[in-house]
GROMACS .gro file of C-alpha atoms in nm:
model
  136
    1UNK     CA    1  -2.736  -0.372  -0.801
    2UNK     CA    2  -2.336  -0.390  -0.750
    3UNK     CA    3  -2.200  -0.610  -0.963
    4UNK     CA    4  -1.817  -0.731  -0.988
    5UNK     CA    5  -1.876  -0.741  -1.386
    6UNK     CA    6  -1.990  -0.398  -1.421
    7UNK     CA    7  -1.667  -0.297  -1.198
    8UNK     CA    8  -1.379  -0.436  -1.408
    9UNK     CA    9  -1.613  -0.302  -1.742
   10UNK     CA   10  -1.404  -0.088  -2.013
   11UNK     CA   11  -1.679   0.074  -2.107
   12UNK     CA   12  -1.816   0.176  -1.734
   13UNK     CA   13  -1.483   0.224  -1.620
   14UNK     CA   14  -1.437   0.556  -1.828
   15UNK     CA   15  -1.778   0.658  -1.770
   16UNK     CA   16  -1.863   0.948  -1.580
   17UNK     CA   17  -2.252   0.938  -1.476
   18UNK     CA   18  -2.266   0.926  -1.120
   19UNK     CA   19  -2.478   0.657  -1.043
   20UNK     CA   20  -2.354   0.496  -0.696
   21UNK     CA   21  -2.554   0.227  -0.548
   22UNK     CA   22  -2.518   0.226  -0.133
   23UNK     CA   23  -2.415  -0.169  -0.182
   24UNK     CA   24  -2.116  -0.053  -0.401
   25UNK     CA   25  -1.997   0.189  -0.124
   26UNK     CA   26  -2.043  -0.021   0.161
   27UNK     CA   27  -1.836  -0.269  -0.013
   28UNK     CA   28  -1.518  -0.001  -0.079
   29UNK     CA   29  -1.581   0.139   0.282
   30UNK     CA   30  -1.508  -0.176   0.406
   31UNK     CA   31  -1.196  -0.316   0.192
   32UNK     CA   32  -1.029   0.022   0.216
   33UNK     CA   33  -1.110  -0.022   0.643
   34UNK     CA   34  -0.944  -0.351   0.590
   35UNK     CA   35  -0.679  -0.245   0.406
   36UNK     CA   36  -0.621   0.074   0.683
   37UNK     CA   37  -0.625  -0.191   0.973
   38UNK     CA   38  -0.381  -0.376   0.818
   39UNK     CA   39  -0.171  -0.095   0.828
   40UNK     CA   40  -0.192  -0.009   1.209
   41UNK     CA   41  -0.148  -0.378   1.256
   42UNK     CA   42   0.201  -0.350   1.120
   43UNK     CA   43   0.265  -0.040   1.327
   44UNK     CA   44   0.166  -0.210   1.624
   45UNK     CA   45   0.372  -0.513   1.509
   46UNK     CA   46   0.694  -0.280   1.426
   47UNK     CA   47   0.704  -0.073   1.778
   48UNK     CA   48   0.611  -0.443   1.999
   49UNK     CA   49   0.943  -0.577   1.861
   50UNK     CA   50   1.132  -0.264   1.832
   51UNK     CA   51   1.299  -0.401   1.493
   52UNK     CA   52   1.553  -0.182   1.386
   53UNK     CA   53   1.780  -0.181   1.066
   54UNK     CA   54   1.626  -0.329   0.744
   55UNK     CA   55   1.351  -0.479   0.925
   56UNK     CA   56   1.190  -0.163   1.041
   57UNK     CA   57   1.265   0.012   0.710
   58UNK     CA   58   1.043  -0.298   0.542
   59UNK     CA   59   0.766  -0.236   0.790
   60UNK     CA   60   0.755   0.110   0.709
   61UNK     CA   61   0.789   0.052   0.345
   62UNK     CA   62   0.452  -0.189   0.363
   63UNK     CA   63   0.292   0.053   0.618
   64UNK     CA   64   0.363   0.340   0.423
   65UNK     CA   65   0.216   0.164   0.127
   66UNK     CA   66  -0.129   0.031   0.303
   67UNK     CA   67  -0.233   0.392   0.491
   68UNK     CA   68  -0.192   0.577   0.137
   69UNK     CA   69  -0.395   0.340  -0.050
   70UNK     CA   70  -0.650   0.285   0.266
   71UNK     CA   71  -0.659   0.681   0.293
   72UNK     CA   72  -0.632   0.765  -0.086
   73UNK     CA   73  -0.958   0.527  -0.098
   74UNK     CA   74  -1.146   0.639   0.153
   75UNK     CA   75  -1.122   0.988  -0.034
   76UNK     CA   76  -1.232   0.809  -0.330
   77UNK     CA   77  -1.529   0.635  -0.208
   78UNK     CA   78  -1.624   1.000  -0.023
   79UNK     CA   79  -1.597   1.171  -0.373
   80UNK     CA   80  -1.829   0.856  -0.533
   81UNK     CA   81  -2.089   0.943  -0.189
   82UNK     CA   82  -2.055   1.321  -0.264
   83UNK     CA   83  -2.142   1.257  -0.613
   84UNK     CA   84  -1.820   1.451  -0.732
   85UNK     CA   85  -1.817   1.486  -1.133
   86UNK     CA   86  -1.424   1.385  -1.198
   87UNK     CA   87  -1.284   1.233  -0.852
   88UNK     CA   88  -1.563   0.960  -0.813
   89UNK     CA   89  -1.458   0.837  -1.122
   90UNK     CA   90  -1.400   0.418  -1.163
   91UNK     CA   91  -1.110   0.551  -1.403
   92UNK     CA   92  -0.914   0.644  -1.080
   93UNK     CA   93  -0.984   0.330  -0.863
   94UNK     CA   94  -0.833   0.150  -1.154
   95UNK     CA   95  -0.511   0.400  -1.120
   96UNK     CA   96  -0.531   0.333  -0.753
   97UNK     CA   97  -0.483  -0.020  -0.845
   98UNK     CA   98  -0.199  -0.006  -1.056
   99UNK     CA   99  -0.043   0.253  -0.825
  100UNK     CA  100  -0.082  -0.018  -0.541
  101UNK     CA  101   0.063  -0.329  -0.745
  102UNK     CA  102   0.373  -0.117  -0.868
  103UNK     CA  103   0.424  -0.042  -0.541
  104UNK     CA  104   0.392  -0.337  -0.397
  105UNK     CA  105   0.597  -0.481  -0.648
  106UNK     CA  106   0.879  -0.243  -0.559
  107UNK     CA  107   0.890  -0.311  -0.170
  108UNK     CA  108   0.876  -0.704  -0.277
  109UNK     CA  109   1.189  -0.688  -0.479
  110UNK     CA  110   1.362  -0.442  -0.185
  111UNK     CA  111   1.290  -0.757   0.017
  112UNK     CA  112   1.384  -1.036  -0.182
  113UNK     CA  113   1.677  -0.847  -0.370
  114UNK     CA  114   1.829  -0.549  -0.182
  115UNK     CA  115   1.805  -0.686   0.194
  116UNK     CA  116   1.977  -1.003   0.168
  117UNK     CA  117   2.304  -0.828  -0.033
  118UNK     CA  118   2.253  -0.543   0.252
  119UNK     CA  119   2.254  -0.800   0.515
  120UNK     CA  120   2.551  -1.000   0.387
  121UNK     CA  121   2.773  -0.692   0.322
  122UNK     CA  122   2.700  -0.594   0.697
  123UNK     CA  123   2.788  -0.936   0.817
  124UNK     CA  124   3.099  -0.897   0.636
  125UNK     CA  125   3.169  -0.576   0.753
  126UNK     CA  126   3.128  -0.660   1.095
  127UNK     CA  127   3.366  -0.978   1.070
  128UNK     CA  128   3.666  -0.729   0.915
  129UNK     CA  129   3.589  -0.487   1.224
  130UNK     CA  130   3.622  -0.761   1.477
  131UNK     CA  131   4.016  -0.783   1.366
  132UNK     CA  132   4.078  -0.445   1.346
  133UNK     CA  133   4.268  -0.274   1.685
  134UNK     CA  134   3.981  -0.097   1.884
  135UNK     CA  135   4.046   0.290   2.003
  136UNK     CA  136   4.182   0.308   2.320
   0.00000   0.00000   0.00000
């Protein structure tokens, strides 16, 4: 029986018996599909409005970051179906996991931090090249 308690276990994380129940891959099949859908979503979002600039380097930062972890996951859960000794292990969801929230944490602080002092700097760029002469 899957259990959330057994999944976030010490103990069973670093364990490598291969006992899979079909619940527990069901359930990883369909977060990961989730997680991948949310990343075409964004594609889809990116080319409708044909952002450009920061705005389409975010969208690829977050899209780049879902289809990785949706794909990298999927491989996981395959290797956990497959019954394969050292890749099914719960040690690497847990590294997925981290991997994801570091990540994520990265393209967070790109947008709170780095776009708004990119975004001012162009603005005030743009105002000193509206005074300067223009090439005849």
């Amino acid at each position: 029986m899957f259990s959330f308690k057994n999944l976030f276990s010490i103990s069973r994380t670093i364990d490598w018996r291969l006992n899979v129940s079909k619940e527990a891959l069901l359930i990883f099949l369909f977060v990961f599909a989730v997680i991948l859908v949310i990343a075409i979503v964004l594609k889809i979002m990116e080319k409708r409005k044909k952002s450009a600039g920061f705005e389409k380097k975010l969208m690829d930062k977050y899209f780049n970051l879902f289809l990785t972890v949706s794909l990298l996951g999927f491989f996981w859960t395959w290797c956990r179906y497959e019954k394969v000794l050292y890749l099914s292990a719960r040690l690497w969801l847990w590294v997925l996991i981290i991997i994801f929230i570091m990540w994520l944490a990265w393209i967070i602080k790109y947008q709170l931090k780095i776009v708004p002092e990119a975004r001012k700097k162009l603005e005030q760029k743009q105002i000193f090249e509206k005074y300067l002469p223009k090439k005849k």
